[in-house]
């Protein structure tokens, strides 16, 4: 198994400089759970370089409260130095730790060519593509009352469709390699009347772009209490031959490799025999049998 989605800092905690010891501890935790390789994938928006490029992306949001909230959230997060992060992960690779250099990249409508240009200056192995926001609405921020109150004033089907539309646009940019937590919009526990239509669009976005899709245990730590993607969506990804990664989306050491065995069981039930690993943005299949815990 892989853990191809890891963060160094919890949301709400101001960043501290990343250290080799921290990365080594993540690798040790992962290895103990039967993980053969991890990807460090900090959010792009935790770095000052993103602030310079993308700060104010929320200005188009018509809702003043959401606009102000995103401005605060962004200000709390965009503080670390991307160069120091990259250097730390490269040093871990040099030291022989089973880690690759990644980043979790949000979709910024109309700004993705700037993002691509910034990221091209770094030797990333893998880029996760994510949608966490519709306009300036943080629909998955389950600890934020303002964000969660939106779910009672908005149409759930429309929210899902907006989310899927953003994923389609992100996939079409070819900026990223892996569709992270593909049905994240369900995080707070709201489901559309006909999820299959959204699932089919998500699968087409992956197929059309050549992106892999991530199977993540993080949904089990959210109100929805279900892996991303839902079993029906995972089945569709597999049926269409979309390559998969596995991930915990940990923001702290104790969540590294969370419920890896449960993810392995989901894959086994669908006879998935390989996962997609990445080097220098190029994917290759690794046999799953060799990475299953206990084998
Ligand atoms: Zn995410
Ligand atoms: Zn993440």
PDB file of C-alpha atoms and ligand atoms in Angstrom:
ATOM      1  CA  UNK A   1       0.000   0.000   0.000  1.00  0.00           C
ATOM      2  CA  UNK A   2       0.919   3.649  -0.365  1.00  0.00           C
ATOM      3  CA  UNK A   3       0.165   6.706   1.727  1.00  0.00           C
ATOM      4  CA  UNK A   4       0.221   9.305  -0.992  1.00  0.00           C
ATOM      5  CA  UNK A   5      -1.413  12.224   0.826  1.00  0.00           C
ATOM      6  CA  UNK A   6       0.286  13.593   3.952  1.00  0.00           C
ATOM      7  CA  UNK A   7       0.414  16.993   5.609  1.00  0.00           C
ATOM      8  CA  UNK A   8       2.977  18.284   8.094  1.00  0.00           C
ATOM      9  CA  UNK A   9       0.744  20.746   9.897  1.00  0.00           C
ATOM     10  CA  UNK A  10      -2.816  20.522  11.253  1.00  0.00           C
ATOM     11  CA  UNK A  11      -5.202  23.255  10.114  1.00  0.00           C
ATOM     12  CA  UNK A  12      -5.320  25.885  12.798  1.00  0.00           C
ATOM     13  CA  UNK A  13      -1.753  25.231  13.855  1.00  0.00           C
ATOM     14  CA  UNK A  14       0.753  27.757  12.722  1.00  0.00           C
ATOM     15  CA  UNK A  15       3.499  26.126  10.741  1.00  0.00           C
ATOM     16  CA  UNK A  16       6.863  25.309  12.180  1.00  0.00           C
ATOM     17  CA  UNK A  17       9.832  24.664   9.920  1.00  0.00           C
ATOM     18  CA  UNK A  18       9.667  21.104   8.546  1.00  0.00           C
ATOM     19  CA  UNK A  19      12.426  18.810   9.759  1.00  0.00           C
ATOM     20  CA  UNK A  20      13.999  15.586   8.571  1.00  0.00           C
ATOM     21  CA  UNK A  21      13.040  14.041  11.926  1.00  0.00           C
ATOM     22  CA  UNK A  22       9.360  14.786  11.300  1.00  0.00           C
ATOM     23  CA  UNK A  23       9.458  13.199   7.838  1.00  0.00           C
ATOM     24  CA  UNK A  24      11.345  10.195   9.247  1.00  0.00           C
ATOM     25  CA  UNK A  25       8.697   9.747  11.945  1.00  0.00           C
ATOM     26  CA  UNK A  26       5.959   9.789   9.281  1.00  0.00           C
ATOM     27  CA  UNK A  27       7.872   7.165   7.277  1.00  0.00           C
ATOM     28  CA  UNK A  28       8.316   4.971  10.380  1.00  0.00           C
ATOM     29  CA  UNK A  29       4.616   5.201  11.209  1.00  0.00           C
ATOM     30  CA  UNK A  30       3.683   4.340   7.636  1.00  0.00           C
ATOM     31  CA  UNK A  31       6.108   1.433   7.430  1.00  0.00           C
ATOM     32  CA  UNK A  32       4.699  -0.075  10.628  1.00  0.00           C
ATOM     33  CA  UNK A  33       1.265  -0.141   8.943  1.00  0.00           C
ATOM     34  CA  UNK A  34       2.540  -1.897   5.817  1.00  0.00           C
ATOM     35  CA  UNK A  35       3.035   1.200   3.668  1.00  0.00           C
ATOM     36  CA  UNK A  36       5.923   0.896   1.205  1.00  0.00           C
ATOM     37  CA  UNK A  37       6.120   4.526   0.096  1.00  0.00           C
ATOM     38  CA  UNK A  38       4.681   7.860   1.189  1.00  0.00           C
ATOM     39  CA  UNK A  39       4.171  11.181  -0.557  1.00  0.00           C
ATOM     40  CA  UNK A  40       4.419  14.432   1.392  1.00  0.00           C
ATOM     41  CA  UNK A  41       1.674  16.602  -0.118  1.00  0.00           C
ATOM     42  CA  UNK A  42       1.333  19.825   1.841  1.00  0.00           C
ATOM     43  CA  UNK A  43      -1.334  22.277   0.678  1.00  0.00           C
ATOM     44  CA  UNK A  44      -0.030  24.838  -1.808  1.00  0.00           C
ATOM     45  CA  UNK A  45      -2.001  27.448   0.152  1.00  0.00           C
ATOM     46  CA  UNK A  46       0.208  26.999   3.213  1.00  0.00           C
ATOM     47  CA  UNK A  47       3.064  28.762   1.476  1.00  0.00           C
ATOM     48  CA  UNK A  48       3.897  32.431   1.127  1.00  0.00           C
ATOM     49  CA  UNK A  49       4.673  31.810  -2.546  1.00  0.00           C
ATOM     50  CA  UNK A  50       0.983  30.938  -3.079  1.00  0.00           C
ATOM     51  CA  UNK A  51      -0.100  34.086  -1.255  1.00  0.00           C
ATOM     52  CA  UNK A  52       1.917  36.247  -3.622  1.00  0.00           C
ATOM     53  CA  UNK A  53       0.394  34.480  -6.626  1.00  0.00           C
ATOM     54  CA  UNK A  54      -3.176  33.767  -5.569  1.00  0.00           C
ATOM     55  CA  UNK A  55      -4.057  35.938  -2.583  1.00  0.00           C
ATOM     56  CA  UNK A  56      -7.436  37.629  -3.202  1.00  0.00           C
ATOM     57  CA  UNK A  57      -8.802  34.810  -5.406  1.00  0.00           C
ATOM     58  CA  UNK A  58     -11.948  35.064  -3.244  1.00  0.00           C
ATOM     59  CA  UNK A  59     -12.706  38.657  -4.301  1.00  0.00           C
ATOM     60  CA  UNK A  60     -15.344  37.435  -6.804  1.00  0.00           C
ATOM     61  CA  UNK A  61     -17.373  35.762  -4.034  1.00  0.00           C
ATOM     62  CA  UNK A  62     -20.689  37.656  -3.736  1.00  0.00           C
ATOM     63  CA  UNK A  63     -21.246  36.719  -0.064  1.00  0.00           C
ATOM     64  CA  UNK A  64     -19.320  39.222   2.079  1.00  0.00           C
ATOM     65  CA  UNK A  65     -19.193  36.924   5.123  1.00  0.00           C
ATOM     66  CA  UNK A  66     -17.707  34.061   3.095  1.00  0.00           C
ATOM     67  CA  UNK A  67     -15.272  36.466   1.490  1.00  0.00           C
ATOM     68  CA  UNK A  68     -14.062  37.708   4.882  1.00  0.00           C
ATOM     69  CA  UNK A  69     -13.883  34.184   6.252  1.00  0.00           C
ATOM     70  CA  UNK A  70     -11.732  32.987   3.368  1.00  0.00           C
ATOM     71  CA  UNK A  71      -9.464  35.997   3.754  1.00  0.00           C
ATOM     72  CA  UNK A  72      -8.906  35.083   7.422  1.00  0.00           C
ATOM     73  CA  UNK A  73      -8.430  31.394   6.645  1.00  0.00           C
ATOM     74  CA  UNK A  74      -5.933  32.173   3.918  1.00  0.00           C
ATOM     75  CA  UNK A  75      -4.056  34.591   6.178  1.00  0.00           C
ATOM     76  CA  UNK A  76      -3.792  31.885   8.839  1.00  0.00           C
ATOM     77  CA  UNK A  77      -2.410  29.353   6.384  1.00  0.00           C
ATOM     78  CA  UNK A  78      -0.200  31.002   3.759  1.00  0.00           C
ATOM     79  CA  UNK A  79       2.858  31.397   5.964  1.00  0.00           C
ATOM     80  CA  UNK A  80       5.427  28.678   5.296  1.00  0.00           C
ATOM     81  CA  UNK A  81       8.265  28.744   2.787  1.00  0.00           C
ATOM     82  CA  UNK A  82       7.843  26.432  -0.194  1.00  0.00           C
ATOM     83  CA  UNK A  83      11.597  26.284  -0.792  1.00  0.00           C
ATOM     84  CA  UNK A  84      12.266  25.081   2.765  1.00  0.00           C
ATOM     85  CA  UNK A  85       9.532  22.420   2.429  1.00  0.00           C
ATOM     86  CA  UNK A  86      10.940  21.160  -0.868  1.00  0.00           C
ATOM     87  CA  UNK A  87      14.494  21.108   0.506  1.00  0.00           C
ATOM     88  CA  UNK A  88      13.390  19.136   3.556  1.00  0.00           C
ATOM     89  CA  UNK A  89      11.606  16.449   1.533  1.00  0.00           C
ATOM     90  CA  UNK A  90      14.506  16.226  -0.933  1.00  0.00           C
ATOM     91  CA  UNK A  91      16.891  15.738   1.998  1.00  0.00           C
ATOM     92  CA  UNK A  92      14.656  12.923   3.250  1.00  0.00           C
ATOM     93  CA  UNK A  93      14.787  11.292  -0.185  1.00  0.00           C
ATOM     94  CA  UNK A  94      18.570  11.670  -0.230  1.00  0.00           C
ATOM     95  CA  UNK A  95      18.734  10.026   3.185  1.00  0.00           C
ATOM     96  CA  UNK A  96      17.014   6.989   1.696  1.00  0.00           C
ATOM     97  CA  UNK A  97      13.603   7.443   3.292  1.00  0.00           C
ATOM     98  CA  UNK A  98      10.705   5.973   1.238  1.00  0.00           C
ATOM     99  CA  UNK A  99       9.192   9.365   0.445  1.00  0.00           C
ATOM    100  CA  UNK A 100       8.389  11.296  -2.707  1.00  0.00           C
ATOM    101  CA  UNK A 101       7.901  15.050  -3.070  1.00  0.00           C
ATOM    102  CA  UNK A 102       4.337  16.132  -3.613  1.00  0.00           C
ATOM    103  CA  UNK A 103       1.914  18.980  -3.119  1.00  0.00           C
ATOM    104  CA  UNK A 104      -1.871  19.261  -2.809  1.00  0.00           C
ATOM    105  CA  UNK A 105      -3.014  21.886  -5.299  1.00  0.00           C
ATOM    106  CA  UNK A 106      -6.426  23.510  -5.219  1.00  0.00           C
ATOM    107  CA  UNK A 107      -8.330  24.612  -8.282  1.00  0.00           C
ATOM    108  CA  UNK A 108      -8.073  28.355  -8.874  1.00  0.00           C
ATOM    109  CA  UNK A 109     -10.357  29.212 -11.758  1.00  0.00           C
ATOM    110  CA  UNK A 110      -8.537  31.231 -14.409  1.00  0.00           C
ATOM    111  CA  UNK A 111      -5.248  31.139 -12.473  1.00  0.00           C
ATOM    112  CA  UNK A 112      -3.991  27.618 -13.158  1.00  0.00           C
ATOM    113  CA  UNK A 113      -1.404  28.622 -15.768  1.00  0.00           C
ATOM    114  CA  UNK A 114       0.227  30.814 -13.080  1.00  0.00           C
ATOM    115  CA  UNK A 115       0.127  27.855 -10.682  1.00  0.00           C
ATOM    116  CA  UNK A 116       1.686  25.555 -13.284  1.00  0.00           C
ATOM    117  CA  UNK A 117       4.426  28.094 -13.925  1.00  0.00           C
ATOM    118  CA  UNK A 118       5.241  28.415 -10.200  1.00  0.00           C
ATOM    119  CA  UNK A 119       5.314  24.657  -9.637  1.00  0.00           C
ATOM    120  CA  UNK A 120       7.418  23.952 -12.738  1.00  0.00           C
ATOM    121  CA  UNK A 121      10.325  25.489 -10.854  1.00  0.00           C
ATOM    122  CA  UNK A 122      10.357  22.609  -8.344  1.00  0.00           C
ATOM    123  CA  UNK A 123      11.176  18.894  -8.782  1.00  0.00           C
ATOM    124  CA  UNK A 124       7.793  17.515  -7.718  1.00  0.00           C
ATOM    125  CA  UNK A 125       7.118  13.798  -8.040  1.00  0.00           C
ATOM    126  CA  UNK A 126       3.365  14.037  -7.731  1.00  0.00           C
ATOM    127  CA  UNK A 127       0.729  16.772  -7.609  1.00  0.00           C
ATOM    128  CA  UNK A 128      -2.676  16.112  -6.077  1.00  0.00           C
ATOM    129  CA  UNK A 129      -5.570  18.052  -7.574  1.00  0.00           C
ATOM    130  CA  UNK A 130      -8.283  19.096  -5.098  1.00  0.00           C
ATOM    131  CA  UNK A 131     -11.430  21.138  -4.850  1.00  0.00           C
ATOM    132  CA  UNK A 132     -12.134  22.298  -1.265  1.00  0.00           C
ATOM    133  CA  UNK A 133     -14.047  25.458  -2.102  1.00  0.00           C
ATOM    134  CA  UNK A 134     -16.990  26.553  -4.222  1.00  0.00           C
ATOM    135  CA  UNK A 135     -16.304  30.254  -4.726  1.00  0.00           C
ATOM    136  CA  UNK A 136     -15.130  31.148  -1.222  1.00  0.00           C
ATOM    137  CA  UNK A 137     -17.359  28.558   0.500  1.00  0.00           C
ATOM    138  CA  UNK A 138     -15.316  25.936   2.377  1.00  0.00           C
ATOM    139  CA  UNK A 139     -17.951  23.228   2.037  1.00  0.00           C
ATOM    140  CA  UNK A 140     -15.811  20.574   3.771  1.00  0.00           C
ATOM    141  CA  UNK A 141     -14.672  22.724   6.724  1.00  0.00           C
ATOM    142  CA  UNK A 142     -16.854  20.844   9.209  1.00  0.00           C
ATOM    143  CA  UNK A 143     -15.424  22.742  12.195  1.00  0.00           C
ATOM    144  CA  UNK A 144     -16.437  26.126  10.791  1.00  0.00           C
ATOM    145  CA  UNK A 145     -20.042  27.113  11.705  1.00  0.00           C
ATOM    146  CA  UNK A 146     -20.302  29.725   8.915  1.00  0.00           C
ATOM    147  CA  UNK A 147     -19.299  27.178   6.264  1.00  0.00           C
ATOM    148  CA  UNK A 148     -21.592  24.497   7.644  1.00  0.00           C
ATOM    149  CA  UNK A 149     -24.591  26.879   7.910  1.00  0.00           C
ATOM    150  CA  UNK A 150     -24.399  27.237   4.124  1.00  0.00           C
ATOM    151  CA  UNK A 151     -25.559  23.640   3.763  1.00  0.00           C
ATOM    152  CA  UNK A 152     -28.996  24.602   5.109  1.00  0.00           C
ATOM    153  CA  UNK A 153     -29.427  27.527   2.704  1.00  0.00           C
ATOM    154  CA  UNK A 154     -28.082  25.928  -0.469  1.00  0.00           C
ATOM    155  CA  UNK A 155     -29.483  23.229  -2.726  1.00  0.00           C
ATOM    156  CA  UNK A 156     -27.486  20.040  -2.166  1.00  0.00           C
ATOM    157  CA  UNK A 157     -27.768  18.874  -5.783  1.00  0.00           C
ATOM    158  CA  UNK A 158     -26.524  22.249  -6.985  1.00  0.00           C
ATOM    159  CA  UNK A 159     -23.590  22.169  -4.554  1.00  0.00           C
ATOM    160  CA  UNK A 160     -22.605  18.731  -5.823  1.00  0.00           C
ATOM    161  CA  UNK A 161     -22.919  19.821  -9.429  1.00  0.00           C
ATOM    162  CA  UNK A 162     -20.798  22.931  -8.775  1.00  0.00           C
ATOM    163  CA  UNK A 163     -18.189  20.753  -7.068  1.00  0.00           C
ATOM    164  CA  UNK A 164     -18.091  18.264  -9.935  1.00  0.00           C
ATOM    165  CA  UNK A 165     -17.910  21.117 -12.447  1.00  0.00           C
ATOM    166  CA  UNK A 166     -14.843  22.488 -10.664  1.00  0.00           C
ATOM    167  CA  UNK A 167     -13.238  19.029 -10.717  1.00  0.00           C
ATOM    168  CA  UNK A 168     -13.942  18.772 -14.460  1.00  0.00           C
ATOM    169  CA  UNK A 169     -12.302  22.134 -15.032  1.00  0.00           C
ATOM    170  CA  UNK A 170      -9.316  21.222 -12.854  1.00  0.00           C
ATOM    171  CA  UNK A 171      -8.840  17.911 -14.670  1.00  0.00           C
ATOM    172  CA  UNK A 172      -8.984  19.669 -18.033  1.00  0.00           C
ATOM    173  CA  UNK A 173      -6.031  21.882 -17.066  1.00  0.00           C
ATOM    174  CA  UNK A 174      -3.711  18.816 -16.800  1.00  0.00           C
ATOM    175  CA  UNK A 175      -2.004  20.652 -13.929  1.00  0.00           C
ATOM    176  CA  UNK A 176      -2.142  17.690 -11.520  1.00  0.00           C
ATOM    177  CA  UNK A 177      -1.625  13.927 -11.482  1.00  0.00           C
ATOM    178  CA  UNK A 178      -4.076  12.536  -8.929  1.00  0.00           C
ATOM    179  CA  UNK A 179      -7.681  13.407  -8.154  1.00  0.00           C
ATOM    180  CA  UNK A 180      -7.567  13.741  -4.354  1.00  0.00           C
ATOM    181  CA  UNK A 181     -10.574  12.655  -2.249  1.00  0.00           C
ATOM    182  CA  UNK A 182     -12.750  12.581  -5.402  1.00  0.00           C
ATOM    183  CA  UNK A 183     -16.143  12.996  -3.690  1.00  0.00           C
ATOM    184  CA  UNK A 184     -15.005  15.373  -0.934  1.00  0.00           C
ATOM    185  CA  UNK A 185     -18.218  17.406  -1.249  1.00  0.00           C
ATOM    186  CA  UNK A 186     -19.962  14.698   0.800  1.00  0.00           C
ATOM    187  CA  UNK A 187     -17.681  15.355   3.830  1.00  0.00           C
ATOM    188  CA  UNK A 188     -20.375  16.998   5.964  1.00  0.00           C
ATOM    189  CA  UNK A 189     -22.801  14.175   5.168  1.00  0.00           C
ATOM    190  CA  UNK A 190     -24.946  15.732   2.406  1.00  0.00           C
ATOM    191  CA  UNK A 191     -25.747  13.520  -0.576  1.00  0.00           C
ATOM    192  CA  UNK A 192     -27.452  14.337  -3.886  1.00  0.00           C
ATOM    193  CA  UNK A 193     -30.648  12.672  -5.018  1.00  0.00           C
ATOM    194  CA  UNK A 194     -28.872  10.895  -7.883  1.00  0.00           C
ATOM    195  CA  UNK A 195     -25.186  10.458  -6.946  1.00  0.00           C
ATOM    196  CA  UNK A 196     -24.597   8.210  -9.962  1.00  0.00           C
ATOM    197  CA  UNK A 197     -24.787  11.180 -12.353  1.00  0.00           C
ATOM    198  CA  UNK A 198     -22.065  12.992 -10.383  1.00  0.00           C
ATOM    199  CA  UNK A 199     -19.996   9.819 -10.120  1.00  0.00           C
ATOM    200  CA  UNK A 200     -20.110   9.307 -13.895  1.00  0.00           C
ATOM    201  CA  UNK A 201     -18.916  12.871 -14.469  1.00  0.00           C
ATOM    202  CA  UNK A 202     -16.057  12.416 -11.972  1.00  0.00           C
ATOM    203  CA  UNK A 203     -14.979   9.198 -13.677  1.00  0.00           C
ATOM    204  CA  UNK A 204     -15.069  10.867 -17.098  1.00  0.00           C
ATOM    205  CA  UNK A 205     -12.935  13.725 -15.736  1.00  0.00           C
ATOM    206  CA  UNK A 206     -10.314  11.215 -14.586  1.00  0.00           C
ATOM    207  CA  UNK A 207     -10.419   9.150 -17.780  1.00  0.00           C
ATOM    208  CA  UNK A 208     -10.299  12.194 -20.049  1.00  0.00           C
ATOM    209  CA  UNK A 209      -7.325  13.740 -18.251  1.00  0.00           C
ATOM    210  CA  UNK A 210      -5.385  10.551 -17.526  1.00  0.00           C
ATOM    211  CA  UNK A 211      -5.363  11.406 -13.824  1.00  0.00           C
ATOM    212  CA  UNK A 212      -5.239   8.715 -11.174  1.00  0.00           C
ATOM    213  CA  UNK A 213      -7.854   8.717  -8.411  1.00  0.00           C
ATOM    214  CA  UNK A 214      -7.152   8.548  -4.688  1.00  0.00           C
ATOM    215  CA  UNK A 215      -8.743   6.093  -2.273  1.00  0.00           C
ATOM    216  CA  UNK A 216      -8.632   7.911   1.066  1.00  0.00           C
ATOM    217  CA  UNK A 217      -9.476   6.943   4.626  1.00  0.00           C
ATOM    218  CA  UNK A 218      -9.986  10.606   5.603  1.00  0.00           C
ATOM    219  CA  UNK A 219     -13.750  10.415   5.045  1.00  0.00           C
ATOM    220  CA  UNK A 220     -13.969   8.006   7.972  1.00  0.00           C
ATOM    221  CA  UNK A 221     -12.807  10.880  10.186  1.00  0.00           C
ATOM    222  CA  UNK A 222     -15.603  13.204   8.940  1.00  0.00           C
ATOM    223  CA  UNK A 223     -19.369  13.269   9.563  1.00  0.00           C
ATOM    224  CA  UNK A 224     -19.992  11.309   6.345  1.00  0.00           C
ATOM    225  CA  UNK A 225     -18.073   8.384   7.911  1.00  0.00           C
ATOM    226  CA  UNK A 226     -17.231   6.803   4.568  1.00  0.00           C
ATOM    227  CA  UNK A 227     -14.041   6.479   2.551  1.00  0.00           C
ATOM    228  CA  UNK A 228     -13.451   8.777  -0.414  1.00  0.00           C
ATOM    229  CA  UNK A 229     -14.585   7.681  -2.942  1.00  0.00           C
ATOM    230  CA  UNK A 230     -17.871   5.965  -2.028  1.00  0.00           C
ATOM    231  CA  UNK A 231     -17.899   2.251  -2.911  1.00  0.00           C
ATOM    232  CA  UNK A 232     -20.108   2.887  -5.967  1.00  0.00           C
ATOM    233  CA  UNK A 233     -17.715   5.524  -7.294  1.00  0.00           C
ATOM    234  CA  UNK A 234     -14.650   3.395  -6.580  1.00  0.00           C
ATOM    235  CA  UNK A 235     -16.277   0.579  -8.517  1.00  0.00           C
ATOM    236  CA  UNK A 236     -16.769   2.910 -11.482  1.00  0.00           C
ATOM    237  CA  UNK A 237     -13.145   4.109 -11.382  1.00  0.00           C
ATOM    238  CA  UNK A 238     -11.947   0.514 -11.380  1.00  0.00           C
ATOM    239  CA  UNK A 239     -14.324  -0.521 -14.184  1.00  0.00           C
ATOM    240  CA  UNK A 240     -12.935   2.269 -16.384  1.00  0.00           C
ATOM    241  CA  UNK A 241      -9.307   1.415 -15.624  1.00  0.00           C
ATOM    242  CA  UNK A 242      -8.518   4.603 -13.698  1.00  0.00           C
ATOM    243  CA  UNK A 243      -5.258   4.038 -11.779  1.00  0.00           C
ATOM    244  CA  UNK A 244      -5.491   4.422  -8.018  1.00  0.00           C
ATOM    245  CA  UNK A 245      -3.394   5.650  -5.117  1.00  0.00           C
ATOM    246  CA  UNK A 246      -4.179   5.074  -1.432  1.00  0.00           C
ATOM    247  CA  UNK A 247      -3.949   7.749   1.227  1.00  0.00           C
ATOM    248  CA  UNK A 248      -4.724   8.822   4.779  1.00  0.00           C
ATOM    249  CA  UNK A 249      -4.651  12.617   4.275  1.00  0.00           C
ATOM    250  CA  UNK A 250      -3.096  12.768   7.747  1.00  0.00           C
ATOM    251  CA  UNK A 251      -2.397  16.206   9.187  1.00  0.00           C
ATOM    252  CA  UNK A 252      -0.578  14.723  12.176  1.00  0.00           C
ATOM    253  CA  UNK A 253       1.610  11.707  12.908  1.00  0.00           C
ATOM    254  CA  UNK A 254      -1.142   9.759  14.691  1.00  0.00           C
ATOM    255  CA  UNK A 255      -3.268   9.689  11.508  1.00  0.00           C
ATOM    256  CA  UNK A 256      -0.507   8.487   9.166  1.00  0.00           C
ATOM    257  CA  UNK A 257      -1.648   5.265   7.426  1.00  0.00           C
ATOM    258  CA  UNK A 258      -5.055   5.524   9.136  1.00  0.00           C
ATOM    259  CA  UNK A 259      -7.221   2.447   8.340  1.00  0.00           C
ATOM    260  CA  UNK A 260      -4.849   1.162   5.678  1.00  0.00           C
ATOM    261  CA  UNK A 261      -6.148  -2.386   6.151  1.00  0.00           C
ATOM    262  CA  UNK A 262      -9.729  -1.237   5.454  1.00  0.00           C
ATOM    263  CA  UNK A 263      -8.601   0.452   2.235  1.00  0.00           C
ATOM    264  CA  UNK A 264      -6.781  -2.742   1.249  1.00  0.00           C
ATOM    265  CA  UNK A 265      -9.978  -4.720   1.796  1.00  0.00           C
ATOM    266  CA  UNK A 266     -11.959  -2.347  -0.458  1.00  0.00           C
ATOM    267  CA  UNK A 267      -9.382  -2.813  -3.218  1.00  0.00           C
ATOM    268  CA  UNK A 268      -9.237  -6.555  -2.750  1.00  0.00           C
ATOM    269  CA  UNK A 269     -13.018  -6.825  -3.074  1.00  0.00           C
ATOM    270  CA  UNK A 270     -12.730  -5.235  -6.531  1.00  0.00           C
ATOM    271  CA  UNK A 271      -9.706  -7.355  -7.501  1.00  0.00           C
ATOM    272  CA  UNK A 272      -7.471  -4.308  -7.780  1.00  0.00           C
ATOM    273  CA  UNK A 273      -3.919  -5.647  -8.025  1.00  0.00           C
ATOM    274  CA  UNK A 274      -1.802  -2.535  -8.512  1.00  0.00           C
ATOM    275  CA  UNK A 275      -1.481   1.058  -7.364  1.00  0.00           C
ATOM    276  CA  UNK A 276      -0.014   4.042  -9.190  1.00  0.00           C
ATOM    277  CA  UNK A 277       3.250   5.494  -7.847  1.00  0.00           C
ATOM    278  CA  UNK A 278       4.943   8.609  -9.198  1.00  0.00           C
ATOM    279  CA  UNK A 279       8.448   9.884  -9.882  1.00  0.00           C
ATOM    280  CA  UNK A 280       9.040  13.284 -11.462  1.00  0.00           C
ATOM    281  CA  UNK A 281       5.322  13.523 -12.371  1.00  0.00           C
ATOM    282  CA  UNK A 282       5.454  10.233 -14.227  1.00  0.00           C
ATOM    283  CA  UNK A 283       3.287   7.349 -13.035  1.00  0.00           C
ATOM    284  CA  UNK A 284       4.072   3.658 -12.909  1.00  0.00           C
ATOM    285  CA  UNK A 285       2.153   0.711 -11.514  1.00  0.00           C
ATOM    286  CA  UNK A 286       3.340  -1.075  -8.398  1.00  0.00           C
ATOM    287  CA  UNK A 287       1.960  -4.505  -7.592  1.00  0.00           C
ATOM    288  CA  UNK A 288      -0.443  -4.361  -4.689  1.00  0.00           C
ATOM    289  CA  UNK A 289       0.311  -7.876  -3.527  1.00  0.00           C
ATOM    290  CA  UNK A 290       3.800  -6.758  -2.600  1.00  0.00           C
ATOM    291  CA  UNK A 291       2.495  -3.920  -0.463  1.00  0.00           C
ATOM    292  CA  UNK A 292      -0.432  -5.504   1.415  1.00  0.00           C
ATOM    293  CA  UNK A 293       0.167  -5.496   5.180  1.00  0.00           C
ATOM    294  CA  UNK A 294       1.586  -8.761   6.414  1.00  0.00           C
ATOM    295  CA  UNK A 295       2.716  -9.992   3.002  1.00  0.00           C
TER     296      UNK A 295
HETATM  297 ZN1  LIG B   1      -7.696  17.945   0.611  1.00  0.00          ZN
HETATM  298 ZN1  LIG B   2      -5.040  16.962   2.146  1.00  0.00          ZN
END
